[in-house]
């Protein structure tokens, strides 16, 4: 009840006319003068109070509904200012879903494999741009996560996580269906979820590994029938590449069903393609390390011989590859973003990645050779004697430094520190302090302050690892696109979203003989990949590198023929003396 104050004691007519009533007992004079019956006077106590419950409830519901509407509009229909490269003052706004899909298509996707436009399959999912709802949900979550990382926007990151969790529910429902579990849409969605973990998770590799394990089960379930379409072959090779990385880390051999499927997929591949040559080399590398770690192969002489045989295969990967696989070595002067006095320029990111993948496999081989020789020298009595092994030790050490140097020399192009085209010889001037035709550099500390700007102060354009190459990488996927034998529209994703670059860089710094200076440079590159390119998995590896260096200084890592490049521990790591410890969680992935 609400107290209304002391009410007027005049008659109703006078109150309605808002005039003073004389309140005469038999009727007021004002009513008599107008010739109307005076209605009398209300002396009820109820006039002092009024029941406002219903009115207050209605107002509260209206206010709550308005607040919810404002919140939902802010979270679910947020607007981002997307600034075009050519017109930095032009701002285009679109719904968050549209921006997520657009970002995904621009930065994670090489194109689309789809059924014929006149078919019913092409018009099946009009509400999700022709993509299966599960694929669309994963694309949206990954795209929003990429935007959130680049703008360091916690609100967008929460939205990306919400959509990611919803995509996981949808994926679980698809996996539980015997029919949907074998579909192309389900497999590519699980691979996209693993890319989300690489994009969004800066603490642990656990989520990424679990999604790859899930994709492994799907590949096995799909069987040999998946090779009947080019899309099936493409997705199998991408998934098998991730499985190979997981097995490499666990020190386990590749599952037998992968070997069986490789025998079938070989019938569809061009063995002269360096990518296919590396794929089968990588499998041999995994099984070789697994045989050593399981002590199936224990003879040091046999280990060294096998490592040299595999190294010879690696050297043959780029025999007569064609101009699209060759690179230029550009000499330069001292520069803060270039480790030595030269850098590499590659025509396409596919070429740069494959060269680095070959190099880090050779690092595996020569680390094994070097450690085997050291173990043979240290045994009592020595099991390896003779000048031959001293020469092999010296040669492997030299090759390891060369491989590390070449991987590091590719980073300036990835990080946009040099132009995408090698300068002409006439442009090279002696004594230059920076690469010819390059733009001013951005140091890691400057990158931190630039990337840390609020979402209201957007950069002019996004940076991605694949942008600073002169050749479109789409040529690399033409072999697997275009026959229209797919049930749904499928995005053709980049290899691990271009994130495989961080692994070869990490291995180059984690090898046992890496110098502190090279490790400092690699750490700076990994931090820049996180801050400038939105690759959070680079932060995980950067922390792991610092942790490994700390454990090396404490002599806490045991000697092994096959080195542990990624420490398999949970620990606290201080990256700076004045910082609080950062928890580093590295799962079973060495």
XYZ file of C-alpha atoms in Angstrom:
590
model
C 0.000 0.000 0.000
C 1.160 3.510 -0.824
C 0.297 6.557 1.352
C -1.115 9.209 -0.942
C -1.062 12.133 1.506
C -4.105 14.039 2.912
C -6.807 14.052 0.181
C -9.210 16.941 -0.553
C -12.421 16.895 1.542
C -14.554 18.708 -1.060
C -17.288 17.136 -3.130
C -16.428 15.107 -6.209
C -17.737 17.759 -8.638
C -15.538 20.491 -7.152
C -12.521 18.198 -7.089
C -13.030 17.376 -10.769
C -13.332 21.092 -11.583
C -10.356 21.795 -9.282
C -12.119 24.594 -7.455
C -12.553 25.257 -3.731
C -15.662 23.647 -2.207
C -17.460 25.299 0.746
C -18.478 21.812 2.000
C -21.947 22.945 3.163
C -23.763 20.152 4.985
C -26.764 19.883 2.647
C -24.714 20.366 -0.509
C -22.189 22.885 -1.662
C -23.182 26.265 -3.075
C -21.103 25.728 -6.263
C -23.225 22.721 -7.235
C -26.428 24.596 -6.315
C -25.435 27.555 -8.486
C -24.916 25.201 -11.468
C -28.207 23.460 -10.819
C -26.677 20.023 -10.265
C -27.061 17.630 -7.374
C -24.080 17.803 -5.063
C -22.602 14.247 -4.794
C -21.646 14.749 -1.157
C -18.358 14.303 0.624
C -16.119 11.193 0.943
C -14.796 10.837 4.479
C -13.359 7.238 3.929
C -9.928 6.399 5.347
C -9.279 4.344 2.166
C -8.733 7.588 0.308
C -5.486 8.006 2.205
C -3.955 4.786 0.722
C -3.759 3.118 -2.719
C -2.768 -0.434 -3.733
C 0.042 0.021 -6.304
C 1.233 -3.675 -6.357
C 0.086 -4.493 -9.883
C 1.432 -1.233 -11.276
C 4.858 -1.703 -9.653
C 5.089 -5.301 -10.888
C 4.292 -4.242 -14.439
C 6.930 -1.518 -14.353
C 9.554 -3.929 -12.954
C 8.870 -6.523 -15.659
C 9.091 -3.879 -18.351
C 12.386 -2.555 -16.968
C 13.883 -6.069 -16.696
C 12.836 -6.955 -20.229
C 14.445 -3.767 -21.524
C 17.710 -4.494 -19.667
C 17.834 -8.057 -21.022
C 17.199 -6.814 -24.537
C 20.043 -4.299 -24.242
C 22.422 -6.939 -22.887
C 21.543 -9.472 -25.590
C 21.918 -6.875 -28.290
C 25.328 -5.974 -26.912
C 26.583 -9.560 -26.623
C 24.933 -11.402 -29.493
C 24.784 -8.607 -32.042
C 27.976 -6.745 -31.251
C 29.326 -4.581 -33.996
C 32.981 -4.460 -34.909
C 34.542 -1.789 -37.065
C 36.292 -3.514 -39.951
C 38.630 -1.130 -41.709
C 39.654 -1.866 -45.263
C 43.312 -1.734 -46.228
C 42.881 0.879 -48.947
C 40.509 3.154 -47.027
C 41.445 3.289 -43.345
C 38.650 5.760 -42.608
C 35.920 3.560 -44.098
C 34.125 1.469 -41.464
C 31.801 -1.378 -42.368
C 29.603 -3.024 -39.757
C 28.014 -6.442 -39.921
C 26.486 -8.925 -37.516
C 28.875 -10.865 -35.317
C 27.985 -14.150 -37.012
C 28.676 -12.693 -40.455
C 31.983 -11.269 -39.278
C 32.988 -14.598 -37.742
C 32.266 -16.443 -41.000
C 33.982 -13.717 -43.038
C 37.096 -13.777 -40.862
C 37.238 -17.564 -41.077
C 36.944 -17.558 -44.877
C 39.654 -14.899 -45.192
C 42.253 -16.248 -42.790
C 41.711 -19.978 -42.301
C 40.265 -21.055 -45.635
C 41.682 -21.543 -49.139
C 38.336 -22.001 -50.857
C 35.158 -24.095 -50.890
C 34.460 -27.583 -52.179
C 30.766 -27.869 -52.973
C 28.170 -29.902 -54.859
C 26.881 -28.638 -58.237
C 24.912 -25.406 -57.892
C 21.837 -26.924 -59.570
C 21.663 -29.873 -57.161
C 19.354 -30.211 -54.165
C 22.423 -30.726 -51.933
C 23.612 -27.200 -52.742
C 20.340 -25.712 -51.479
C 19.984 -27.930 -48.436
C 21.189 -25.492 -45.744
C 20.187 -22.040 -46.928
C 19.908 -20.645 -43.387
C 23.627 -21.340 -42.769
C 25.000 -20.143 -46.122
C 24.837 -23.644 -47.575
C 27.108 -25.169 -44.906
C 26.011 -27.965 -42.603
C 24.863 -26.348 -39.301
C 27.688 -28.096 -37.402
C 30.318 -26.839 -39.840
C 28.822 -23.327 -39.739
C 28.876 -23.354 -35.919
C 32.561 -24.359 -35.864
C 33.488 -21.799 -38.522
C 31.721 -19.036 -36.591
C 33.357 -19.940 -33.263
C 36.816 -20.103 -34.843
C 36.345 -16.855 -36.754
C 35.160 -14.947 -33.665
C 38.063 -16.397 -31.652
C 40.493 -15.129 -34.266
C 38.991 -11.634 -34.161
C 38.970 -11.693 -30.340
C 42.680 -12.548 -30.245
C 43.673 -9.812 -32.654
C 41.665 -7.158 -30.782
C 42.316 -8.641 -27.314
C 38.612 -8.271 -26.594
C 37.485 -10.395 -23.588
C 33.822 -9.923 -24.505
C 34.375 -11.436 -27.929
C 36.453 -14.217 -26.404
C 33.559 -15.146 -24.108
C 31.227 -15.151 -27.084
C 33.642 -17.361 -29.047
C 33.872 -19.786 -26.113
C 30.084 -19.941 -25.828
C 29.748 -20.785 -29.494
C 32.613 -23.284 -29.228
C 30.832 -25.153 -26.418
C 27.645 -25.189 -28.462
C 29.597 -26.586 -31.438
C 31.009 -29.338 -29.196
C 27.461 -30.345 -28.210
C 26.476 -30.484 -31.851
C 29.595 -32.516 -32.685
C 28.838 -35.009 -29.898
C 25.336 -35.459 -31.288
C 26.753 -36.063 -34.785
C 29.329 -38.562 -33.536
C 26.634 -40.567 -31.737
C 24.764 -41.001 -35.047
C 26.051 -43.977 -37.104
C 25.381 -42.094 -40.325
C 26.601 -38.618 -39.375
C 29.773 -39.964 -37.727
C 31.081 -41.009 -41.152
C 30.176 -37.787 -42.935
C 32.701 -35.282 -44.278
C 31.001 -32.517 -42.294
C 31.659 -34.244 -38.961
C 35.350 -34.897 -39.630
C 36.081 -31.393 -40.853
C 34.172 -29.944 -37.873
C 36.326 -31.866 -35.388
C 39.435 -30.592 -37.175
C 38.064 -27.049 -36.926
C 37.526 -27.550 -33.198
C 41.195 -28.525 -32.863
C 42.098 -25.310 -34.691
C 39.926 -23.383 -32.230
C 42.029 -24.777 -29.372
C 45.212 -23.726 -31.162
C 43.741 -20.241 -31.667
C 42.088 -19.692 -28.318
C 43.957 -21.730 -25.684
C 47.183 -20.175 -24.396
C 47.622 -22.481 -21.386
C 47.674 -26.103 -22.504
C 47.725 -28.422 -25.508
C 45.242 -30.805 -23.877
C 42.125 -29.648 -25.755
C 43.949 -29.683 -29.096
C 45.232 -33.222 -28.473
C 41.780 -34.497 -27.464
C 40.214 -33.189 -30.677
C 42.962 -34.821 -32.756
C 42.296 -38.087 -30.907
C 38.623 -37.697 -31.783
C 39.471 -37.119 -35.440
C 41.630 -40.261 -35.318
C 38.620 -42.334 -34.290
C 36.514 -40.799 -37.067
C 39.136 -41.543 -39.722
C 39.233 -45.174 -38.617
C 35.426 -45.369 -38.664
C 35.210 -43.909 -42.180
C 37.358 -46.717 -43.556
C 38.582 -47.049 -47.122
C 35.410 -45.523 -48.571
C 36.643 -42.035 -47.690
C 39.189 -42.190 -50.534
C 36.443 -42.345 -53.189
C 36.265 -38.526 -53.289
C 38.946 -35.870 -53.551
C 37.489 -34.158 -50.477
C 37.865 -37.407 -48.514
C 41.489 -37.767 -49.607
C 42.213 -34.148 -48.685
C 40.697 -34.380 -45.215
C 42.380 -37.729 -44.547
C 45.827 -36.325 -45.332
C 45.237 -33.265 -43.143
C 43.996 -35.390 -40.254
C 46.753 -37.979 -40.654
C 49.313 -35.169 -40.498
C 47.949 -34.126 -37.098
C 47.878 -37.747 -35.920
C 51.530 -38.065 -36.919
C 52.434 -35.035 -34.791
C 50.611 -36.494 -31.775
C 52.332 -39.885 -32.163
C 55.687 -38.124 -32.535
C 55.128 -36.363 -29.227
C 53.959 -39.468 -27.399
C 56.825 -41.556 -28.705
C 54.359 -44.089 -30.054
C 54.227 -45.676 -33.510
C 51.493 -44.734 -35.901
C 48.364 -46.940 -35.547
C 48.317 -49.885 -37.925
C 45.081 -48.733 -39.563
C 46.863 -45.524 -40.647
C 49.553 -47.610 -42.348
C 46.835 -49.637 -44.081
C 45.048 -46.503 -45.240
C 48.308 -44.966 -46.426
C 48.770 -47.931 -48.740
C 45.404 -47.051 -50.288
C 45.848 -43.275 -50.431
C 49.236 -43.681 -52.152
C 47.326 -44.823 -55.236
C 45.802 -41.355 -55.518
C 48.900 -39.227 -54.821
C 51.652 -37.752 -56.972
C 54.886 -39.023 -55.481
C 56.859 -36.213 -57.132
C 55.047 -33.631 -54.987
C 57.355 -32.553 -52.091
C 54.355 -32.473 -49.718
C 53.584 -36.129 -50.336
C 57.244 -37.078 -50.052
C 57.444 -35.319 -46.684
C 54.226 -36.955 -45.464
C 55.646 -40.444 -45.881
C 59.037 -39.383 -44.491
C 57.335 -38.024 -41.380
C 55.637 -41.380 -40.834
C 58.996 -43.156 -41.069
C 60.410 -40.645 -38.556
C 57.616 -41.343 -36.058
C 58.047 -45.092 -36.252
C 61.842 -44.781 -36.031
C 61.666 -42.749 -32.817
C 59.052 -45.118 -31.387
C 61.313 -48.135 -32.024
C 64.155 -46.431 -30.157
C 62.005 -45.345 -27.204
C 60.434 -48.817 -26.880
C 63.959 -50.313 -27.032
C 63.005 -52.397 -30.020
C 66.066 -50.861 -31.666
C 68.971 -50.762 -29.206
C 72.133 -51.096 -31.279
C 73.753 -47.675 -31.475
C 75.406 -48.504 -34.806
C 72.047 -49.582 -36.278
C 70.353 -46.442 -34.936
C 72.988 -44.218 -36.557
C 72.756 -46.080 -39.863
C 68.943 -45.837 -39.954
C 69.056 -42.130 -39.098
C 71.446 -41.502 -41.993
C 69.180 -43.466 -44.367
C 66.188 -41.336 -43.386
C 68.275 -38.179 -43.699
C 69.120 -39.180 -47.278
C 65.389 -39.559 -48.004
C 64.791 -36.088 -46.511
C 67.438 -34.564 -48.772
C 65.625 -36.055 -51.781
C 62.299 -34.384 -51.001
C 63.162 -31.259 -52.980
C 65.006 -32.837 -55.901
C 63.866 -31.009 -59.072
C 60.785 -29.574 -57.351
C 60.080 -26.715 -59.743
C 60.380 -22.923 -59.283
C 57.363 -22.737 -56.942
C 59.396 -24.602 -54.306
C 62.723 -22.736 -54.608
C 63.699 -19.868 -52.302
C 66.143 -16.963 -52.315
C 68.851 -16.339 -49.732
C 69.154 -12.583 -49.209
C 72.235 -11.172 -47.453
C 71.674 -8.157 -45.240
C 73.231 -6.058 -42.536
C 72.505 -6.038 -38.825
C 68.807 -5.884 -38.010
C 66.982 -6.465 -34.735
C 64.341 -8.682 -36.364
C 66.814 -10.842 -38.324
C 68.945 -13.258 -36.331
C 71.969 -13.514 -38.625
C 73.196 -11.627 -41.694
C 70.749 -13.196 -44.157
C 67.119 -14.198 -44.528
C 65.043 -16.358 -46.871
C 62.313 -15.348 -49.317
C 59.884 -18.070 -50.405
C 57.351 -17.774 -53.244
C 54.481 -19.293 -51.220
C 53.807 -20.264 -47.626
C 53.390 -23.906 -48.722
C 57.012 -23.923 -49.867
C 58.279 -22.300 -46.663
C 56.344 -24.708 -44.465
C 57.455 -27.830 -46.311
C 61.099 -26.787 -46.265
C 60.877 -26.174 -42.507
C 59.065 -29.466 -41.903
C 61.848 -31.286 -43.727
C 64.424 -29.370 -41.668
C 62.953 -30.185 -38.286
C 62.768 -33.874 -39.229
C 66.459 -33.697 -40.102
C 67.031 -32.098 -36.686
C 65.441 -35.215 -35.184
C 67.782 -37.464 -37.196
C 71.003 -35.628 -36.393
C 70.122 -35.180 -32.718
C 69.683 -38.957 -32.597
C 72.997 -39.502 -34.417
C 74.805 -37.077 -32.140
C 73.344 -38.497 -28.931
C 74.016 -42.071 -30.056
C 77.673 -41.283 -30.692
C 78.005 -39.502 -27.337
C 76.361 -42.466 -25.609
C 78.762 -44.839 -27.402
C 81.772 -42.752 -26.367
C 80.589 -42.574 -22.738
C 79.921 -46.282 -22.289
C 82.497 -48.446 -20.594
C 84.083 -49.862 -22.585
C 83.238 -47.560 -25.520
C 80.901 -49.238 -28.005
C 81.691 -46.800 -30.797
C 85.325 -46.302 -31.635
C 87.216 -45.001 -34.592
C 87.745 -41.758 -36.440
C 84.564 -42.305 -38.443
C 82.339 -41.577 -35.459
C 84.292 -38.477 -34.491
C 83.787 -37.162 -38.014
C 80.088 -38.061 -37.920
C 79.695 -36.260 -34.594
C 81.329 -33.152 -36.002
C 79.254 -33.349 -39.189
C 75.931 -33.806 -37.348
C 76.709 -30.869 -35.071
C 77.462 -28.681 -38.093
C 74.259 -29.784 -39.850
C 72.152 -29.114 -36.733
C 73.345 -25.507 -36.545
C 72.754 -25.092 -40.283
C 69.196 -26.450 -40.069
C 68.421 -24.199 -37.119
C 69.830 -21.210 -38.979
C 67.697 -21.944 -42.062
C 64.456 -22.297 -40.077
C 65.150 -19.034 -38.255
C 66.025 -17.318 -41.558
C 62.474 -17.992 -42.812
C 60.828 -16.170 -39.901
C 61.262 -12.536 -41.063
C 59.033 -13.245 -44.070
C 56.399 -14.968 -41.921
C 56.437 -12.025 -39.495
C 56.261 -9.351 -42.231
C 59.696 -7.935 -41.362
C 60.937 -8.182 -44.968
C 59.256 -7.700 -48.356
C 57.692 -10.743 -50.065
C 60.003 -10.422 -53.073
C 63.776 -10.810 -52.937
C 65.584 -7.589 -53.907
C 67.633 -7.456 -57.080
C 71.378 -7.689 -56.697
C 71.773 -4.049 -57.709
C 69.562 -3.096 -54.753
C 71.934 -4.717 -52.273
C 74.302 -2.088 -50.933
C 77.294 -2.968 -48.731
C 76.886 -1.827 -45.179
C 73.069 -1.731 -45.237
C 71.647 -1.941 -41.735
C 68.337 -3.437 -42.748
C 66.923 -5.547 -45.588
C 66.525 -3.714 -48.948
C 63.054 -2.337 -49.683
C 61.876 -3.220 -46.196
C 59.536 -1.146 -44.132
C 60.409 0.114 -40.648
C 60.469 -2.673 -38.121
C 58.248 -3.273 -35.162
C 60.026 -4.646 -32.139
C 58.447 -7.148 -29.806
C 57.890 -4.499 -27.148
C 56.261 -2.197 -29.674
C 54.116 -5.071 -30.856
C 52.920 -5.577 -27.324
C 51.711 -2.011 -26.927
C 50.188 -1.952 -30.408
C 48.322 -5.214 -29.993
C 47.129 -4.295 -26.553
C 44.984 -1.434 -27.809
C 41.357 -1.557 -26.848
C 38.694 -2.718 -29.257
C 37.740 0.886 -29.903
C 41.101 1.577 -31.547
C 41.326 -1.106 -34.217
C 44.371 -1.701 -36.397
C 43.994 -0.917 -40.083
C 44.334 -4.536 -41.228
C 44.810 -7.997 -39.801
C 48.166 -9.767 -40.086
C 48.408 -13.456 -40.901
C 51.384 -15.712 -41.506
C 50.400 -16.424 -45.115
C 49.930 -12.832 -46.295
C 53.566 -11.899 -46.928
C 54.112 -14.322 -49.831
C 53.858 -13.407 -53.491
C 52.194 -16.633 -54.736
C 48.637 -17.616 -53.872
C 48.766 -20.867 -51.863
C 45.544 -22.043 -53.511
C 47.602 -23.715 -56.237
C 48.606 -26.296 -53.670
C 45.055 -27.604 -53.239
C 43.954 -27.748 -56.879
C 44.717 -31.464 -56.972
C 41.987 -32.101 -54.362
C 39.232 -29.742 -55.504
C 36.627 -29.515 -58.175
C 34.802 -32.749 -58.990
C 31.644 -31.793 -57.045
C 31.302 -35.238 -55.445
C 30.463 -33.934 -51.981
C 27.183 -33.931 -50.090
C 27.643 -30.523 -48.421
C 29.639 -27.355 -48.901
C 33.033 -27.882 -47.258
C 35.663 -25.236 -46.484
C 39.155 -26.091 -47.708
C 41.174 -25.223 -44.635
C 44.817 -24.295 -44.564
C 47.187 -26.901 -43.166
C 46.579 -26.646 -39.398
C 45.471 -23.057 -40.014
C 49.124 -22.198 -40.832
C 49.883 -22.954 -37.175
C 52.319 -25.773 -38.042
C 54.899 -23.024 -38.591
C 55.279 -22.549 -34.831
C 56.282 -26.181 -34.303
C 59.283 -26.159 -36.620
C 60.377 -22.865 -35.064
C 60.042 -24.314 -31.579
C 62.062 -27.462 -32.425
C 64.880 -25.308 -33.809
C 65.262 -23.671 -30.383
C 64.551 -26.765 -28.274
C 67.313 -28.930 -29.744
C 69.968 -29.683 -27.108
C 72.810 -27.632 -28.651
C 70.767 -24.471 -29.347
C 72.546 -21.323 -28.194
C 70.927 -18.939 -25.660
C 70.941 -16.198 -28.307
C 68.981 -18.325 -30.790
C 66.530 -19.336 -28.060
C 65.990 -15.681 -27.150
C 65.232 -14.868 -30.783
C 62.819 -17.793 -31.166
C 61.066 -16.855 -27.926
C 60.578 -13.315 -29.237
C 59.157 -14.677 -32.507
C 56.710 -16.936 -30.669
C 55.513 -14.050 -28.497
C 55.017 -11.914 -31.597
C 53.011 -14.704 -33.254
C 50.674 -14.640 -30.285
C 50.379 -10.872 -29.964
C 50.439 -9.784 -33.597
C 48.863 -12.789 -35.316
C 46.472 -14.135 -32.669
C 48.050 -17.627 -32.457
C 47.699 -18.516 -28.792
C 49.384 -21.895 -29.232
C 52.589 -19.938 -29.827
C 52.310 -18.695 -26.213
C 52.105 -22.295 -24.964
C 55.285 -23.170 -26.849
C 57.031 -19.966 -25.763
C 56.365 -20.839 -22.123
C 57.472 -24.423 -22.754
C 60.731 -23.157 -24.267
C 61.453 -20.996 -21.228
C 60.645 -23.917 -18.956
C 62.943 -26.228 -20.911
C 65.776 -23.707 -20.661
C 65.245 -23.475 -16.928
C 65.291 -27.268 -16.551
C 68.419 -27.491 -18.726
C 70.197 -25.009 -16.464
C 69.241 -27.158 -13.474
C 70.311 -30.357 -15.294
C 66.820 -31.690 -14.584
C 66.261 -33.262 -18.013
C 67.666 -36.796 -18.359
C 69.868 -37.708 -21.301
C 68.101 -39.679 -24.016
C 68.956 -40.921 -27.497
C 65.679 -39.276 -28.601
C 65.621 -35.848 -26.922
C 62.454 -34.554 -25.261
C 61.861 -31.298 -27.104
C 58.705 -30.414 -25.183
C 59.074 -30.995 -21.418
C 56.457 -33.377 -20.050
C 55.902 -31.668 -16.705
C 53.620 -29.281 -14.860
C 55.600 -26.421 -13.385
C 55.722 -22.724 -12.648
C 57.808 -20.585 -14.926
C 59.163 -17.089 -14.326
C 59.625 -15.323 -17.624
C 60.922 -12.155 -15.967
C 62.359 -11.515 -12.568
C 59.738 -8.896 -11.768
C 56.752 -10.969 -12.901
C 54.665 -13.403 -10.953
C 54.963 -17.056 -12.010
C 52.972 -18.241 -14.987
C 51.587 -21.760 -14.741
C 52.696 -23.861 -17.662
C 50.638 -26.965 -18.337
C 52.172 -29.162 -20.997
C 50.438 -32.476 -21.524
C 51.896 -35.764 -22.683
C 53.441 -34.313 -25.809
C 57.226 -34.408 -26.044
